[in-house]
mmCIF file of C-alpha atoms in Angstrom:
data_model
loop_
_atom_site.group_PDB
_atom_site.id
_atom_site.type_symbol
_atom_site.label_atom_id
_atom_site.label_comp_id
_atom_site.label_asym_id
_atom_site.label_seq_id
_atom_site.Cartn_x
_atom_site.Cartn_y
_atom_site.Cartn_z
ATOM 1 C CA MET G 1 92.184 82.929 66.602
ATOM 2 C CA THR G 2 92.385 85.364 69.507
ATOM 3 C CA GLU G 3 95.772 85.778 71.178
ATOM 4 C CA VAL G 4 96.092 86.294 74.931
ATOM 5 C CA HIS G 5 98.973 88.307 76.407
ATOM 6 C CA VAL G 6 99.299 88.191 80.211
ATOM 7 C CA CYS G 7 101.476 90.890 81.807
ATOM 8 C CA CYS G 8 102.891 89.870 85.194
ATOM 9 C CA GLY G 9 105.250 91.536 87.633
ATOM 10 C CA VAL G 10 105.930 92.540 91.199
ATOM 11 C CA GLY G 11 104.353 95.621 92.704
ATOM 12 C CA GLY G 12 105.798 98.994 91.755
ATOM 13 C CA THR G 13 107.222 98.007 88.363
ATOM 14 C CA GLY G 14 104.680 99.961 86.307
ATOM 15 C CA LYS G 15 102.931 96.779 85.200
ATOM 16 C CA THR G 16 99.518 98.359 84.678
ATOM 17 C CA THR G 17 100.952 101.193 82.599
ATOM 18 C CA THR G 18 103.008 98.719 80.578
ATOM 19 C CA SER G 19 99.937 96.531 79.983
ATOM 20 C CA ALA G 20 98.023 99.537 78.693
ATOM 21 C CA ALA G 21 100.930 100.572 76.433
ATOM 22 C CA PHE G 22 101.202 97.011 75.107
ATOM 23 C CA ALA G 23 97.501 97.108 74.218
ATOM 24 C CA VAL G 24 97.960 100.480 72.494
ATOM 25 C CA ALA G 25 100.864 99.055 70.468
ATOM 26 C CA GLN G 26 98.677 96.174 69.300
ATOM 27 C CA ALA G 27 95.854 98.540 68.313
ATOM 28 C CA HIS G 28 98.262 100.737 66.336
ATOM 29 C CA ALA G 29 99.314 97.576 64.501
ATOM 30 C CA GLY G 30 95.774 97.278 63.167
ATOM 31 C CA ARG G 31 94.383 94.738 65.603
ATOM 32 C CA ARG G 32 91.135 94.667 67.590
ATOM 33 C CA VAL G 33 92.311 94.732 71.197
ATOM 34 C CA ALA G 34 90.771 94.428 74.659
ATOM 35 C CA VAL G 35 92.754 95.056 77.833
ATOM 36 C CA ILE G 36 91.402 93.804 81.169
ATOM 37 C CA THR G 37 92.775 94.457 84.627
ATOM 38 C CA ILE G 38 92.229 92.148 87.591
ATOM 39 C CA ASP G 39 94.414 94.326 89.812
ATOM 40 C CA PRO G 40 92.069 95.671 92.521
ATOM 41 C CA ALA G 41 94.155 98.869 92.748
ATOM 42 C CA ARG G 42 92.196 100.156 89.710
ATOM 43 C CA ARG G 43 95.017 101.993 87.963
ATOM 44 C CA LEU G 44 94.188 100.985 84.389
ATOM 45 C CA ALA G 45 91.617 103.739 83.954
ATOM 46 C CA ASP G 46 94.200 106.304 85.086
ATOM 47 C CA ALA G 47 96.786 104.930 82.659
ATOM 48 C CA LEU G 48 94.282 105.237 79.802
ATOM 49 C CA GLY G 49 93.341 108.753 80.840
ATOM 50 C CA ILE G 50 89.660 107.965 81.461
ATOM 51 C CA GLY G 51 87.429 108.311 84.485
ATOM 52 C CA ALA G 52 86.411 104.765 85.332
ATOM 53 C CA LEU G 53 86.070 101.204 84.047
ATOM 54 C CA ASP G 54 83.642 98.392 84.804
ATOM 55 C CA ASN G 55 82.991 94.787 83.824
ATOM 56 C CA GLU G 56 81.972 95.613 80.249
ATOM 57 C CA PRO G 57 84.483 96.656 77.544
ATOM 58 C CA ARG G 58 84.668 100.422 77.081
ATOM 59 C CA ALA G 59 85.907 101.774 73.749
ATOM 60 C CA ILE G 60 89.030 103.945 73.962
ATOM 61 C CA ASP G 61 89.531 106.593 71.297
ATOM 62 C CA LEU G 62 92.933 106.170 69.650
ATOM 63 C CA PRO G 63 93.466 108.796 66.944
ATOM 64 C CA ASP G 64 95.499 107.535 63.974
ATOM 65 C CA ALA G 65 95.285 103.883 65.104
ATOM 66 C CA THR G 66 94.276 101.422 62.399
ATOM 67 C CA GLY G 67 92.917 99.006 64.988
ATOM 68 C CA THR G 68 90.607 99.415 67.981
ATOM 69 C CA LEU G 69 91.038 99.342 71.751
ATOM 70 C CA ALA G 70 88.571 98.538 74.522
ATOM 71 C CA ALA G 71 89.256 98.331 78.257
ATOM 72 C CA LEU G 72 87.497 96.815 81.252
ATOM 73 C CA MET G 73 88.068 96.120 84.940
ATOM 74 C CA LEU G 74 86.958 92.860 86.542
ATOM 75 C CA ASP G 75 83.802 92.956 88.637
ATOM 76 C CA ARG G 76 83.998 89.676 90.548
ATOM 77 C CA LYS G 77 80.418 89.720 91.859
ATOM 78 C CA GLY G 78 79.005 90.831 88.519
ATOM 79 C CA THR G 79 80.816 88.006 86.715
ATOM 80 C CA TRP G 80 79.582 85.395 89.200
ATOM 81 C CA ASP G 81 76.006 86.637 88.800
ATOM 82 C CA ALA G 82 76.259 86.582 85.008
ATOM 83 C CA ILE G 83 77.515 82.972 85.073
ATOM 84 C CA VAL G 84 74.632 81.875 87.290
ATOM 85 C CA ARG G 85 72.015 83.617 85.136
ATOM 86 C CA ASP G 86 73.557 82.219 81.948
ATOM 87 C CA ARG G 87 73.838 78.583 83.044
ATOM 88 C CA ALA G 88 70.981 77.982 85.464
ATOM 89 C CA SER G 89 67.240 78.022 84.903
ATOM 90 C CA PRO G 90 65.586 81.345 85.794
ATOM 91 C CA GLU G 91 64.060 79.919 89.003
ATOM 92 C CA THR G 92 67.326 78.310 90.156
ATOM 93 C CA ALA G 93 69.298 81.438 89.277
ATOM 94 C CA GLU G 94 67.103 83.687 91.408
ATOM 95 C CA ARG G 95 67.262 81.299 94.365
ATOM 96 C CA LEU G 96 71.055 81.025 94.066
ATOM 97 C CA LEU G 97 71.525 84.780 93.823
ATOM 98 C CA ALA G 98 69.497 85.231 97.024
ATOM 99 C CA ASN G 99 71.286 82.461 98.926
ATOM 100 C CA PRO G 100 73.477 83.827 101.782
ATOM 101 C CA TYR G 101 76.201 81.248 101.177
ATOM 102 C CA TYR G 102 76.308 82.184 97.488
ATOM 103 C CA GLN G 103 76.755 85.812 98.553
ATOM 104 C CA ALA G 104 79.810 84.763 100.563
ATOM 105 C CA VAL G 105 81.221 82.578 97.782
ATOM 106 C CA SER G 106 80.826 85.276 95.130
ATOM 107 C CA THR G 107 82.456 88.012 97.210
ATOM 108 C CA ARG G 108 84.881 86.384 99.647
ATOM 109 C CA LEU G 109 85.848 82.862 98.563
ATOM 110 C CA SER G 110 89.636 82.578 98.298
ATOM 111 C CA GLY G 111 90.609 82.286 94.654
ATOM 112 C CA SER G 112 87.232 83.349 93.306
ATOM 113 C CA HIS G 113 88.511 86.768 92.190
ATOM 114 C CA GLU G 114 91.198 85.128 90.081
ATOM 115 C CA TYR G 115 88.789 82.484 88.829
ATOM 116 C CA MET G 116 86.260 85.099 87.705
ATOM 117 C CA ALA G 117 89.122 86.849 85.931
ATOM 118 C CA VAL G 118 89.892 83.809 83.818
ATOM 119 C CA GLU G 119 86.170 83.231 83.257
ATOM 120 C CA ARG G 120 85.862 86.799 81.955
ATOM 121 C CA LEU G 121 89.013 86.279 79.895
ATOM 122 C CA TYR G 122 87.496 83.141 78.390
ATOM 123 C CA ASP G 123 84.404 85.112 77.342
ATOM 124 C CA LEU G 124 86.488 87.840 75.707
ATOM 125 C CA VAL G 125 88.517 85.256 73.805
ATOM 126 C CA HIS G 126 85.525 83.287 72.553
ATOM 127 C CA ASP G 127 83.203 86.183 71.762
ATOM 128 C CA GLY G 128 85.121 86.666 68.523
ATOM 129 C CA ASP G 129 85.184 90.459 68.873
ATOM 130 C CA TYR G 130 88.937 90.752 69.481
ATOM 131 C CA ASP G 131 92.177 89.662 67.857
ATOM 132 C CA VAL G 132 94.145 90.267 71.060
ATOM 133 C CA VAL G 133 93.263 90.282 74.762
ATOM 134 C CA VAL G 134 95.825 91.820 77.137
ATOM 135 C CA VAL G 135 95.574 90.907 80.840
ATOM 136 C CA ASP G 136 96.963 93.126 83.596
ATOM 137 C CA THR G 137 97.410 90.872 86.617
ATOM 138 C CA PRO G 138 97.887 91.601 90.335
ATOM 139 C CA PRO G 139 101.462 91.658 91.715
ATOM 140 C CA THR G 140 103.461 88.460 91.205
ATOM 141 C CA GLN G 141 102.866 86.959 94.637
ATOM 142 C CA HIS G 142 99.184 86.683 93.719
ATOM 143 C CA VAL G 143 99.546 85.588 90.090
ATOM 144 C CA VAL G 144 100.092 81.936 91.012
ATOM 145 C CA ASP G 145 96.507 82.092 92.311
ATOM 146 C CA PHE G 146 95.513 83.216 88.820
ATOM 147 C CA PHE G 147 96.917 79.981 87.371
ATOM 148 C CA GLN G 148 95.572 77.721 90.110
ATOM 149 C CA ALA G 149 92.128 79.316 90.374
ATOM 150 C CA PRO G 150 90.243 77.083 87.895
ATOM 151 C CA GLU G 151 91.249 73.846 89.627
ATOM 152 C CA ARG G 152 90.955 75.273 93.157
ATOM 153 C CA VAL G 153 87.483 76.732 92.716
ATOM 154 C CA ARG G 154 86.300 73.675 90.806
ATOM 155 C CA SER G 155 87.382 71.419 93.693
ATOM 156 C CA ILE G 156 85.786 73.661 96.321
ATOM 157 C CA LEU G 157 82.475 73.689 94.492
ATOM 158 C CA ASP G 158 82.505 69.991 93.678
ATOM 159 C CA ARG G 159 79.387 68.638 95.368
ATOM 160 C CA SER G 160 80.881 65.165 95.791
ATOM 161 C CA LEU G 161 83.586 66.487 98.098
ATOM 162 C CA LEU G 162 80.983 67.864 100.473
ATOM 163 C CA ALA G 163 78.503 65.019 100.314
ATOM 164 C CA GLY G 164 78.462 64.847 104.097
ATOM 165 C CA LEU G 165 76.754 68.207 104.224
ATOM 166 C CA PHE G 166 73.768 66.651 102.508
ATOM 167 C CA ASP G 167 73.676 63.292 104.270
ATOM 168 C CA PRO G 168 76.070 62.884 107.201
ATOM 169 C CA ASN G 169 74.518 59.481 107.908
ATOM 170 C CA ARG G 170 76.065 58.100 104.719
ATOM 171 C CA PHE G 171 79.237 57.711 106.793
ATOM 172 C CA VAL G 172 79.260 54.466 108.731
ATOM 173 C CA GLY G 173 81.625 55.581 111.451
ATOM 174 C CA PRO G 174 79.924 57.137 114.488
ATOM 175 C CA ALA G 175 82.938 59.418 115.043
ATOM 176 C CA THR G 176 82.455 60.986 111.617
ATOM 177 C CA ARG G 177 78.734 61.480 112.182
ATOM 178 C CA ALA G 178 79.491 63.039 115.546
ATOM 179 C CA ALA G 179 82.002 65.430 113.960
ATOM 180 C CA PHE G 180 79.382 66.667 111.492
ATOM 181 C CA SER G 181 76.951 67.104 114.372
ATOM 182 C CA VAL G 182 79.473 69.307 116.189
ATOM 183 C CA ILE G 183 80.058 71.372 113.044
ATOM 184 C CA GLU G 184 76.327 71.915 112.668
ATOM 185 C CA ARG G 185 75.974 73.024 116.272
ATOM 186 C CA LEU G 186 78.888 75.446 115.969
ATOM 187 C CA ALA G 187 77.850 76.903 112.617
ATOM 188 C CA GLY G 188 74.161 76.920 113.373
ATOM 189 C CA GLN G 189 71.390 75.058 111.631
ATOM 190 C CA GLY G 190 70.512 78.108 109.526
ATOM 191 C CA VAL G 191 74.044 78.391 108.146
ATOM 192 C CA MET G 192 74.239 74.698 107.351
ATOM 193 C CA ARG G 193 70.826 74.868 105.688
ATOM 194 C CA ASP G 194 72.024 77.736 103.481
ATOM 195 C CA ILE G 195 75.131 75.779 102.519
ATOM 196 C CA ARG G 196 73.124 72.651 101.701
ATOM 197 C CA THR G 197 70.671 74.700 99.652
ATOM 198 C CA PHE G 198 73.528 76.345 97.773
ATOM 199 C CA PHE G 199 75.059 73.032 96.744
ATOM 200 C CA GLU G 200 71.686 71.551 95.867
ATOM 201 C CA LEU G 201 70.967 74.504 93.576
ATOM 202 C CA PHE G 202 74.498 74.642 92.236
ATOM 203 C CA SER G 203 74.294 70.994 91.213
ATOM 204 C CA GLU G 204 72.146 72.100 88.262
ATOM 205 C CA ILE G 205 75.111 73.865 86.695
ATOM 206 C CA SER G 206 77.971 71.896 88.247
ATOM 207 C CA GLN G 207 78.667 69.825 85.135
ATOM 208 C CA THR G 208 78.886 72.840 82.803
ATOM 209 C CA PHE G 209 80.894 74.598 85.509
ATOM 210 C CA ARG G 210 83.452 71.772 85.591
ATOM 211 C CA GLU G 211 83.645 71.663 81.799
ATOM 212 C CA ARG G 212 84.143 75.413 81.581
ATOM 213 C CA SER G 213 86.792 75.324 84.322
ATOM 214 C CA ALA G 214 88.734 72.701 82.398
ATOM 215 C CA ALA G 215 88.493 74.787 79.228
ATOM 216 C CA VAL G 216 89.747 77.880 81.082
ATOM 217 C CA ALA G 217 92.717 75.946 82.490
ATOM 218 C CA GLU G 218 93.527 74.681 79.006
ATOM 219 C CA LEU G 219 93.414 78.239 77.607
ATOM 220 C CA LEU G 220 96.000 79.405 80.166
ATOM 221 C CA ARG G 221 98.366 76.621 79.063
ATOM 222 C CA SER G 222 97.715 76.807 75.326
ATOM 223 C CA ASN G 223 100.027 78.212 72.651
ATOM 224 C CA ARG G 224 97.646 81.096 72.069
ATOM 225 C CA THR G 225 98.485 82.495 75.532
ATOM 226 C CA ARG G 226 101.805 84.251 76.150
ATOM 227 C CA TYR G 227 103.235 85.567 79.403
ATOM 228 C CA TRP G 228 105.315 88.739 79.757
ATOM 229 C CA LEU G 229 107.286 89.692 82.865
ATOM 230 C CA VAL G 230 107.432 93.404 83.625
ATOM 231 C CA ALA G 231 110.609 94.510 85.403
ATOM 232 C CA ASN G 232 111.844 97.813 86.792
ATOM 233 C CA ALA G 233 115.194 98.836 85.284
ATOM 234 C CA GLU G 234 116.480 99.864 88.725
ATOM 235 C CA ALA G 235 116.136 96.304 90.060
ATOM 236 C CA PRO G 236 115.197 93.938 87.215
ATOM 237 C CA GLU G 237 116.919 90.873 88.648
ATOM 238 C CA ARG G 238 114.782 90.644 91.785
ATOM 239 C CA ASN G 239 114.543 87.063 93.006
ATOM 240 C CA ASP G 240 110.739 87.111 93.053
ATOM 241 C CA LEU G 241 110.650 87.931 89.331
ATOM 242 C CA LEU G 242 113.104 85.190 88.470
ATOM 243 C CA GLY G 243 111.197 82.856 90.742
ATOM 244 C CA PHE G 244 108.047 83.592 88.830
ATOM 245 C CA LEU G 245 109.859 82.850 85.570
ATOM 246 C CA GLY G 246 110.684 79.456 87.067
ATOM 247 C CA GLU G 247 107.000 78.989 87.887
ATOM 248 C CA LEU G 248 106.084 79.650 84.249
ATOM 249 C CA GLN G 249 108.704 77.225 83.007
ATOM 250 C CA GLU G 250 107.640 74.551 85.466
ATOM 251 C CA ARG G 251 104.051 74.850 84.273
ATOM 252 C CA GLU G 252 105.225 74.784 80.638
ATOM 253 C CA MET G 253 103.572 78.122 79.934
ATOM 254 C CA ARG G 254 104.754 80.221 77.029
ATOM 255 C CA PHE G 255 107.125 82.935 78.262
ATOM 256 C CA ALA G 256 107.371 85.692 75.643
ATOM 257 C CA GLY G 257 109.982 87.975 77.200
ATOM 258 C CA PHE G 258 110.795 90.779 79.636
ATOM 259 C CA LEU G 259 109.342 94.268 79.387
ATOM 260 C CA VAL G 260 111.888 96.396 81.247
ATOM 261 C CA ASN G 261 110.266 99.606 82.425
ATOM 262 C CA ARG G 262 111.674 103.044 83.337
ATOM 263 C CA VAL G 263 114.986 102.638 81.509
ATOM 264 C CA ALA G 264 117.144 105.751 81.851
ATOM 265 C CA ALA G 265 118.717 107.228 78.729
ATOM 266 C CA ALA G 266 122.414 108.110 78.935
ATOM 267 C CA PRO G 267 122.880 111.821 78.106
ATOM 268 C CA LEU G 268 124.585 112.463 74.787
ATOM 269 C CA GLY G 269 126.366 115.762 75.508
ATOM 270 C CA PRO G 270 128.458 117.782 75.022
ATOM 271 C CA PHE G 271 127.996 119.394 78.429
ATOM 272 C CA PRO G 272 129.368 122.649 79.832
ATOM 273 C CA THR G 273 132.287 122.262 82.208
ATOM 274 C CA ARG G 274 132.205 123.496 85.771
ATOM 275 C CA GLU G 275 134.466 126.367 84.790
ATOM 276 C CA GLU G 276 132.113 127.384 81.993
ATOM 277 C CA LEU G 277 129.157 127.313 84.343
ATOM 278 C CA GLU G 278 130.979 129.465 86.899
ATOM 279 C CA LYS G 279 131.766 132.112 84.282
ATOM 280 C CA LEU G 280 128.186 132.715 83.186
ATOM 281 C CA SER G 281 127.766 136.503 83.246
ATOM 282 C CA ASP G 282 123.985 136.544 83.755
ATOM 283 C CA ALA G 283 123.805 133.837 86.435
ATOM 284 C CA PRO G 284 121.149 134.372 89.146
ATOM 285 C CA GLU G 285 121.927 135.007 92.804
ATOM 286 C CA GLY G 286 123.201 131.898 94.576
ATOM 287 C CA TRP G 287 124.480 130.412 91.342
ATOM 288 C CA ALA G 288 127.905 129.589 92.774
ATOM 289 C CA GLU G 289 126.355 127.172 95.277
ATOM 290 C CA THR G 290 124.359 125.459 92.508
ATOM 291 C CA VAL G 291 127.199 124.985 90.019
ATOM 292 C CA PRO G 292 128.851 121.932 91.697
ATOM 293 C CA ARG G 293 125.570 120.034 91.681
ATOM 294 C CA LEU G 294 124.829 120.943 88.059
ATOM 295 C CA ALA G 295 128.301 119.917 86.976
ATOM 296 C CA ARG G 296 127.826 116.436 88.474
ATOM 297 C CA LEU G 297 124.480 115.745 86.784
ATOM 298 C CA PRO G 298 125.814 114.361 83.468
ATOM 299 C CA GLU G 299 128.241 112.039 85.264
ATOM 300 C CA GLU G 300 125.490 110.790 87.584
ATOM 301 C CA ALA G 301 123.099 110.228 84.672
ATOM 302 C CA VAL G 302 125.715 108.200 82.792
ATOM 303 C CA ALA G 303 126.458 106.164 85.918
ATOM 304 C CA ARG G 304 122.763 105.427 86.439
ATOM 305 C CA ALA G 305 122.341 104.267 82.840
ATOM 306 C CA GLN G 306 125.436 102.068 83.057
ATOM 307 C CA ASP G 307 124.240 100.545 86.324
ATOM 308 C CA GLN G 308 120.877 99.750 84.731
ATOM 309 C CA ASP G 309 122.649 98.204 81.732
ATOM 310 C CA ALA G 310 124.590 95.889 84.009
ATOM 311 C CA ARG G 311 121.475 94.879 85.953
ATOM 312 C CA ILE G 312 119.476 94.188 82.774
ATOM 313 C CA ASP G 313 122.358 92.168 81.339
ATOM 314 C CA ARG G 314 122.430 90.037 84.505
ATOM 315 C CA LEU G 315 118.677 89.457 84.271
ATOM 316 C CA ILE G 316 118.953 88.312 80.653
ATOM 317 C CA ALA G 317 121.922 86.081 81.486
ATOM 318 C CA LYS G 318 120.106 84.439 84.405
ATOM 319 C CA SER G 319 117.146 83.723 82.134
ATOM 320 C CA GLN G 320 119.337 82.050 79.479
ATOM 321 C CA GLY G 321 119.122 84.947 77.030
ATOM 322 C CA ALA G 322 115.382 85.630 77.128
ATOM 323 C CA PRO G 323 114.194 88.428 74.809
ATOM 324 C CA ALA G 324 113.702 91.851 76.358
ATOM 325 C CA TRP G 325 112.183 95.178 75.370
ATOM 326 C CA PHE G 326 113.127 98.500 76.965
ATOM 327 C CA LEU G 327 110.673 101.251 77.899
ATOM 328 C CA PRO G 328 112.055 104.740 78.538
ATOM 329 C CA ASP G 329 111.732 106.563 81.826
ATOM 330 C CA LEU G 330 109.563 109.501 80.730
ATOM 331 C CA PRO G 331 110.393 112.696 82.678
ATOM 332 C CA ASP G 332 106.752 113.539 83.423
ATOM 333 C CA GLY G 333 105.572 109.962 83.834
ATOM 334 C CA VAL G 334 102.651 108.499 81.917
ATOM 335 C CA ARG G 335 99.488 110.480 82.490
ATOM 336 C CA SER G 336 97.678 110.217 79.162
ATOM 337 C CA LEU G 337 97.338 108.309 75.916
ATOM 338 C CA ASP G 338 100.181 110.394 74.479
ATOM 339 C CA GLY G 339 102.513 108.918 77.084
ATOM 340 C CA LEU G 340 101.214 105.422 76.383
ATOM 341 C CA ARG G 341 101.874 105.919 72.666
ATOM 342 C CA ARG G 342 105.475 106.863 73.407
ATOM 343 C CA LEU G 343 105.909 103.620 75.316
ATOM 344 C CA ALA G 344 104.010 101.639 72.679
ATOM 345 C CA GLU G 345 106.633 102.593 70.104
ATOM 346 C CA ARG G 346 109.136 100.485 72.074
ATOM 347 C CA LEU G 347 106.902 97.422 72.394
ATOM 348 C CA PRO G 348 106.084 94.545 70.056
ATOM 349 C CA PRO G 349 105.046 94.460 67.310
ATOM 350 C CA ALA G 350 106.418 97.983 66.736
ATOM 351 C CA ALA G 351 109.925 97.320 68.095
ATOM 352 C CA PRO G 352 112.272 94.321 67.965
ATOM 353 C CA ALA G 353 113.664 92.749 71.117
ATOM 354 C CA ARG G 354 116.782 94.311 72.665
ATOM 355 C CA GLY G 355 116.188 97.634 70.957
ATOM 356 C CA ASP G 356 118.570 100.529 71.441
ATOM 357 C CA ARG G 357 117.728 101.666 74.977
ATOM 358 C CA ARG G 358 119.704 104.858 74.580
ATOM 359 C CA ARG G 359 117.432 106.578 72.050
#
């Protein structure tokens, strides 16, 4: 049975890079893995060191890995179109795809991006091609939309809720009929005709749409789906992250742990003293002005690591001892698969929770 791992976090925490490294770790553990991003910033391709991604899984070459890795980036419009072609008759599908209101729904409807993400996730899970699917989500303030999307979009597209668009006269009250008349005049008869046509055509697939939406919502709440919160070591206890943890708990979703990114390593020493630095016989010109700054570097590095330790400890305490993994702050950043592999070594299943962050 395919596992789903959803990586969530606020902007600027390195969530996309962490998601990619998590997927690499799973592939190196011998599993067939797909990683999908729904973050419109499109950073997953950069993290994987490739040119571009689209709506179809693209194989990523991982030398020495016993498993496989594929990556894709959500194409909202492409996913909508695929759903219509798959579930409607050919004639209905072509009419829907050409309908102006459908064009608006498939590109601009609030929540439809997140809903298409979970639809695409559902396909990846049930295709049977992968043991693990890793999801890179948008920043936390938008992830709640990810959870609510199935129900929200299902309610918006429920024909019964908009029955008045088809037959305003079904309402007995003259005030209600008058209100619909005003709406039609304001929107224009052509717009209202397009909307009516859309719902008439959509009714052909509405039942399967509702059933699929319910199945998607169930997948997000099932035991096969786990949620990871990505935190920045410089400020891991941010209220928005802890607030999102509360959202997970309230929804009874399976929280797997924190992935704390950019953890500084305390220098091991020994280090030259200021006096030793000042006595260097072959020092370049201007060395005397540089020595004080160089002498303070080890102390500052230790202080930074200790400050991060304290912040991470507070985060774990506030979350009642939740498990946490620590990803090192690589000097050159993560620009290739080699960098992702270095991070993957610190992630499950390769590393246990609360590993030694100093190594």
